[in-house]
XYZ file of C-alpha atoms in Angstrom:
370
model
C 16.022 12.540 17.594
C 15.825 12.638 13.813
C 14.790 15.968 12.343
C 11.902 15.333 9.955
C 10.231 17.428 7.280
C 6.992 16.694 5.425
C 6.217 17.828 1.885
C 2.522 17.674 1.020
C 0.039 18.718 3.692
C -3.116 16.909 2.642
C -5.121 14.503 4.789
C -2.506 11.719 4.841
C 0.081 14.110 6.300
C -1.769 14.038 9.631
C -1.172 10.297 9.838
C 2.538 10.733 9.140
C 2.945 13.358 11.878
C 0.968 11.317 14.406
C 2.971 8.131 13.823
C 6.351 9.890 13.764
C 5.499 11.310 17.170
C 4.106 7.999 18.410
C 7.322 6.055 17.814
C 9.261 8.841 19.522
C 12.318 8.753 17.261
C 11.809 11.856 15.179
C 10.656 15.436 15.556
C 8.656 17.044 12.754
C 10.321 20.446 12.480
C 8.943 21.685 9.142
C 6.110 21.144 6.679
C 5.788 22.321 3.094
C 2.995 22.640 0.552
C 2.858 24.792 -2.560
C -0.530 25.990 -1.291
C 0.493 28.154 1.729
C -2.827 27.670 3.533
C -2.356 23.891 3.534
C 1.060 24.166 5.174
C -0.249 26.768 7.614
C -3.249 24.747 8.773
C -1.175 21.603 9.385
C 1.550 23.524 11.217
C -0.921 25.392 13.417
C -3.082 22.360 14.272
C -0.141 20.094 15.091
C 2.194 22.758 16.465
C 5.021 22.412 13.930
C 7.439 25.372 13.929
C 8.549 25.501 10.284
C 6.108 26.072 7.427
C 6.981 26.640 3.771
C 5.402 26.853 0.318
C 8.708 26.184 -1.483
C 10.574 22.911 -0.970
C 13.887 24.420 -2.064
C 13.568 27.088 0.624
C 12.770 24.457 3.254
C 15.861 22.429 2.352
C 17.990 25.568 2.402
C 16.805 26.768 5.815
C 16.190 23.532 7.729
C 18.687 20.848 8.718
C 16.670 17.711 7.987
C 17.565 14.040 8.394
C 14.417 12.537 6.863
C 11.807 13.907 4.481
C 8.362 12.372 4.076
C 6.968 13.090 0.596
C 3.155 12.985 0.617
C 2.432 14.717 -2.683
C 0.919 13.323 -5.918
C 3.355 10.910 -7.585
C 4.064 13.100 -10.612
C 6.153 15.288 -8.262
C 8.051 12.475 -6.503
C 11.118 12.306 -8.745
C 11.637 16.080 -8.655
C 11.276 16.276 -4.875
C 13.384 13.163 -4.227
C 16.246 14.702 -6.220
C 16.191 17.778 -3.978
C 15.940 15.697 -0.822
C 18.892 13.443 -1.657
C 20.943 16.478 -2.744
C 20.239 17.936 0.708
C 21.491 14.752 2.367
C 18.069 13.515 3.481
C 16.595 10.040 3.649
C 13.211 9.835 1.906
C 9.985 8.111 2.944
C 7.531 8.197 0.041
C 3.766 7.944 -0.084
C 2.479 5.482 -2.619
C 2.398 5.345 -5.608
C 6.191 5.505 -5.368
C 6.507 7.066 -8.836
C 4.613 7.372 -12.104
C 6.623 4.656 -13.861
C 9.229 2.000 -13.231
C 11.763 4.185 -15.071
C 11.211 7.007 -12.559
C 11.384 4.502 -9.710
C 14.714 3.198 -10.980
C 16.050 6.767 -11.140
C 14.932 7.591 -7.587
C 16.486 4.415 -6.191
C 19.729 5.098 -8.088
C 19.857 8.614 -6.651
C 19.352 7.204 -3.138
C 22.198 4.721 -3.625
C 24.509 7.442 -4.985
C 23.729 9.666 -2.007
C 24.092 6.816 0.486
C 20.565 7.441 1.738
C 17.476 5.311 2.283
C 14.371 5.431 0.107
C 11.274 3.945 1.766
C 7.647 3.728 0.750
C 4.393 3.540 2.668
C 3.392 -0.032 1.832
C 1.756 -0.053 5.229
C -0.529 -3.091 4.817
C 2.485 -5.414 4.822
C 2.734 -4.422 8.493
C -0.915 -4.836 9.400
C -1.404 -7.469 12.127
C -2.224 -10.392 9.799
C 0.653 -9.373 7.517
C 3.082 -9.620 10.436
C 1.652 -13.013 11.393
C 2.097 -14.206 7.797
C 5.698 -12.971 7.892
C 6.371 -15.186 10.921
C 4.689 -18.226 9.372
C 6.799 -17.860 6.238
C 10.007 -17.482 8.273
C 9.217 -20.673 10.188
C 8.385 -22.573 6.997
C 4.935 -23.438 8.353
C 3.251 -23.044 4.967
C 5.899 -24.917 3.032
C 6.563 -23.795 -0.538
C 4.187 -21.035 -1.658
C 2.415 -22.028 -4.880
C -0.415 -19.501 -5.252
C -1.751 -16.234 -3.825
C -5.159 -14.646 -4.368
C -5.480 -10.930 -3.570
C -8.776 -9.053 -3.406
C -9.022 -5.268 -2.986
C -12.052 -2.975 -3.058
C -12.214 0.649 -4.162
C -15.269 2.380 -2.694
C -16.348 5.019 -5.189
C -19.111 6.105 -2.798
C -16.665 6.851 0.033
C -15.211 10.270 0.803
C -12.083 9.712 -1.261
C -13.923 7.949 -4.083
C -16.427 10.793 -4.382
C -13.609 13.338 -4.493
C -12.038 11.463 -7.404
C -15.263 10.789 -9.292
C -16.727 14.290 -9.054
C -13.544 16.200 -9.903
C -12.059 15.522 -13.362
C -9.086 17.654 -12.282
C -8.185 15.388 -9.345
C -4.567 14.183 -9.517
C -5.670 10.537 -9.754
C -6.846 11.285 -13.301
C -3.264 12.223 -14.209
C -1.958 8.757 -13.314
C -1.243 6.449 -16.253
C -3.482 3.783 -14.675
C -6.110 6.179 -13.250
C -8.126 4.550 -10.419
C -6.134 1.332 -10.452
C -2.775 3.083 -10.345
C -3.676 4.634 -7.007
C -4.263 1.272 -5.268
C -2.140 -1.260 -7.133
C 0.791 -0.642 -4.762
C -1.374 -1.910 -1.886
C -2.456 -4.923 -3.922
C 0.967 -5.886 -5.265
C 3.256 -5.031 -2.335
C 1.819 -7.966 -0.368
C 2.477 -10.574 -3.091
C 5.620 -9.357 -4.905
C 7.982 -10.680 -2.157
C 6.906 -14.214 -3.171
C 7.726 -13.711 -6.869
C 10.969 -13.760 -8.805
C 12.231 -11.023 -11.075
C 10.706 -12.380 -14.297
C 6.926 -12.006 -14.076
C 4.423 -12.881 -16.789
C 1.377 -10.613 -16.450
C -2.107 -11.052 -17.914
C -4.854 -8.484 -17.486
C -8.617 -8.119 -17.861
C -10.141 -4.673 -17.268
C -13.590 -3.245 -17.936
C -16.018 -0.499 -16.931
C -19.145 -1.375 -14.972
C -20.444 2.040 -13.876
C -23.371 3.856 -15.414
C -22.747 7.280 -16.956
C -21.763 10.047 -14.518
C -21.991 12.937 -16.928
C -18.211 13.367 -17.112
C -16.469 12.197 -20.267
C -13.170 11.887 -18.381
C -14.623 9.840 -15.520
C -16.840 7.686 -17.718
C -13.868 6.691 -19.844
C -12.120 5.041 -16.878
C -12.398 1.311 -16.215
C -13.291 0.468 -12.618
C -13.000 -3.347 -12.582
C -9.638 -5.114 -12.908
C -8.606 -8.773 -12.881
C -5.043 -9.923 -13.397
C -2.891 -13.034 -13.237
C 0.841 -13.059 -12.494
C 3.215 -15.985 -12.882
C 6.827 -16.264 -11.805
C 8.428 -19.693 -11.829
C 6.141 -22.048 -9.946
C 4.185 -19.296 -8.175
C 0.991 -17.714 -9.498
C -1.086 -14.757 -8.304
C -4.710 -13.972 -9.102
C -5.799 -10.423 -8.396
C -9.090 -8.539 -8.215
C -9.567 -4.784 -7.854
C -13.268 -3.980 -7.731
C -15.236 -0.778 -7.272
C -18.495 -2.712 -6.968
C -17.889 -5.767 -4.777
C -19.650 -5.543 -1.407
C -18.688 -5.551 1.333
C -15.594 -3.662 0.153
C -12.962 -6.421 0.323
C -9.336 -6.411 1.416
C -8.178 -9.998 1.658
C -5.304 -12.293 0.728
C -5.205 -16.081 0.460
C -1.819 -17.803 0.516
C -1.631 -21.417 -0.644
C 1.388 -23.462 0.423
C 2.434 -27.070 0.062
C 2.082 -27.664 3.830
C -0.724 -25.305 4.770
C -2.813 -22.378 3.515
C -4.043 -19.220 5.243
C -6.599 -16.490 4.605
C -5.917 -12.917 5.730
C -8.615 -10.271 6.188
C -6.949 -6.874 6.543
C -10.166 -5.095 7.482
C -11.037 -7.500 10.318
C -7.327 -8.015 11.088
C -7.578 -11.781 11.146
C -5.485 -14.674 9.845
C -7.156 -18.086 9.618
C -5.556 -21.382 8.650
C -7.453 -23.487 6.123
C -9.827 -26.144 7.423
C -8.624 -29.744 7.340
C -10.863 -32.761 6.909
C -9.053 -34.817 9.529
C -11.705 -37.370 10.535
C -13.494 -39.885 8.275
C -16.968 -39.562 6.746
C -19.532 -36.864 7.478
C -18.491 -36.715 11.132
C -15.153 -35.221 10.180
C -16.814 -32.419 8.283
C -18.683 -31.408 11.438
C -15.444 -30.417 13.133
C -14.215 -28.090 10.372
C -16.634 -25.228 11.030
C -15.909 -25.368 14.768
C -12.175 -25.300 14.118
C -12.633 -22.164 12.013
C -14.845 -20.618 14.697
C -12.188 -21.333 17.338
C -9.556 -19.584 15.244
C -11.796 -16.542 14.704
C -12.491 -16.364 18.436
C -8.734 -16.442 19.141
C -8.198 -13.640 16.608
C -10.950 -11.653 18.301
C -9.347 -12.042 21.720
C -5.967 -10.931 20.363
C -7.559 -7.892 18.762
C -9.221 -6.926 22.059
C -5.802 -7.116 23.724
C -4.311 -4.902 21.009
C -7.188 -2.461 21.433
C -6.480 -2.210 25.157
C -2.787 -1.582 24.373
C -3.708 1.187 21.862
C -2.422 -0.975 18.996
C -5.665 -1.318 17.057
C -5.996 2.158 15.528
C -6.092 2.687 11.765
C -2.419 3.601 11.314
C -0.877 0.999 13.638
C 0.600 -0.660 10.556
C 2.256 2.602 9.476
C 3.696 2.938 12.980
C 5.369 -0.479 12.685
C 6.670 0.305 9.199
C 8.066 3.710 10.199
C 9.788 2.205 13.215
C 11.540 -0.301 10.941
C 12.357 2.367 8.358
C 13.968 4.550 11.023
C 15.915 1.491 12.181
C 17.294 1.245 8.635
C 18.067 4.983 8.574
C 20.047 4.640 11.806
C 21.849 1.479 10.652
C 20.025 -0.766 13.127
C 18.206 -2.998 10.647
C 17.533 -3.798 6.982
C 15.264 -1.839 4.662
C 11.701 -2.889 5.548
C 10.783 -2.668 1.850
C 13.980 -3.491 -0.106
C 14.712 -1.368 -3.214
C 14.404 -4.386 -5.513
C 10.870 -5.018 -4.234
C 9.874 -1.378 -4.744
C 11.145 -1.542 -8.321
C 9.452 -4.887 -8.976
C 6.102 -3.531 -7.756
C 6.416 -0.529 -10.071
C 7.439 -2.697 -13.021
C 4.347 -4.879 -12.606
C 2.161 -1.770 -12.279
C 3.539 -0.634 -15.639
C 2.680 -4.043 -17.099
C -0.853 -3.949 -15.697
C -1.432 -0.376 -16.922
C -0.284 -1.439 -20.372
C -2.699 -4.371 -20.212
C -5.566 -2.129 -19.070
C -4.981 0.206 -22.024
C -4.966 -2.752 -24.404
C -8.159 -4.161 -22.863
C -10.020 -0.876 -23.194
C -8.876 -0.519 -26.795
C -10.349 -3.957 -27.540
C -13.537 -3.455 -25.529
C -16.686 -3.922 -27.563
C -20.069 -2.290 -27.339
C -21.531 -4.541 -24.644
C -18.854 -3.697 -22.092
C -16.814 -6.875 -22.299
C -13.075 -7.064 -22.836
C -10.583 -9.662 -23.920
C -7.839 -10.855 -21.604
C -4.488 -9.549 -22.799
C -0.880 -10.314 -21.964
C 1.308 -7.423 -20.857
């Protein structure tokens, strides 16, 4: 059993503890938060023996194999340095770091220490993401030519309200504010299909009415971007106002195309007009309905097997990460992909800043290249 510590005892830490225990390969022996009450409440509720308010003390007193870092990203580089110096593998909450430069430094430290650095890009391991992985391996889709990713940010939800009503929330310290906190989820799904050289174009603007906070009102909450690498393009949408709150991905290939809905956990192949005239069009809706029904049946089976809970995707990812830690498999998210995601985030943040600088009085913005 791997001995695991967790730094950062906020809400997401519960999910980490639950999934570590669920896969049965690690024991959470210590938790740490600079606010002692946060560490205490998590340790008491989930019966964890070690509790600390100083990470250095935890590393000095505990023999840890893996450390999960679930703190705001402006602390990730500092904590990763301590973890690697203590001989630990690191599993990081997203965003991986504040900038690509910090990401590069963390990954270099991991390589020097001979340790793994993972990140919680959990949606890659959601059910439709795993099905897409198999289709790509088999070559079913052919050559990928375009991807369209759509992600919603619900400002009226619990987390959105916490961010919007508290100008001191850590999200406001991110270079890309609201977008920076979700762009990992948006980009991690598409970056594996892109090469290293990526041309990025960005459109960002603010749609909200005034909230009474100068800090909050200054933030854009609508983002569109286009990426191009070789013959592959990506169109992206991050919206605080689209309803229902979307989380989808469309993948267009030379042989076939698929649409993934991460909320419904479905993957549907594109309709084909296979019969002549209007009669052929009649079959297309029924073909789609048949696929949705099959997805529904599979999801019922997963529900019965306790594989349909919110963090099932994190469970799959952690299992693969621990495989890599124990030398039983490759890194589930390779270091070069982590760095590429963070580099594109930097490019998008730069484009957002440029857009907002150019924004005119009626709330429109010019598309800019980053």
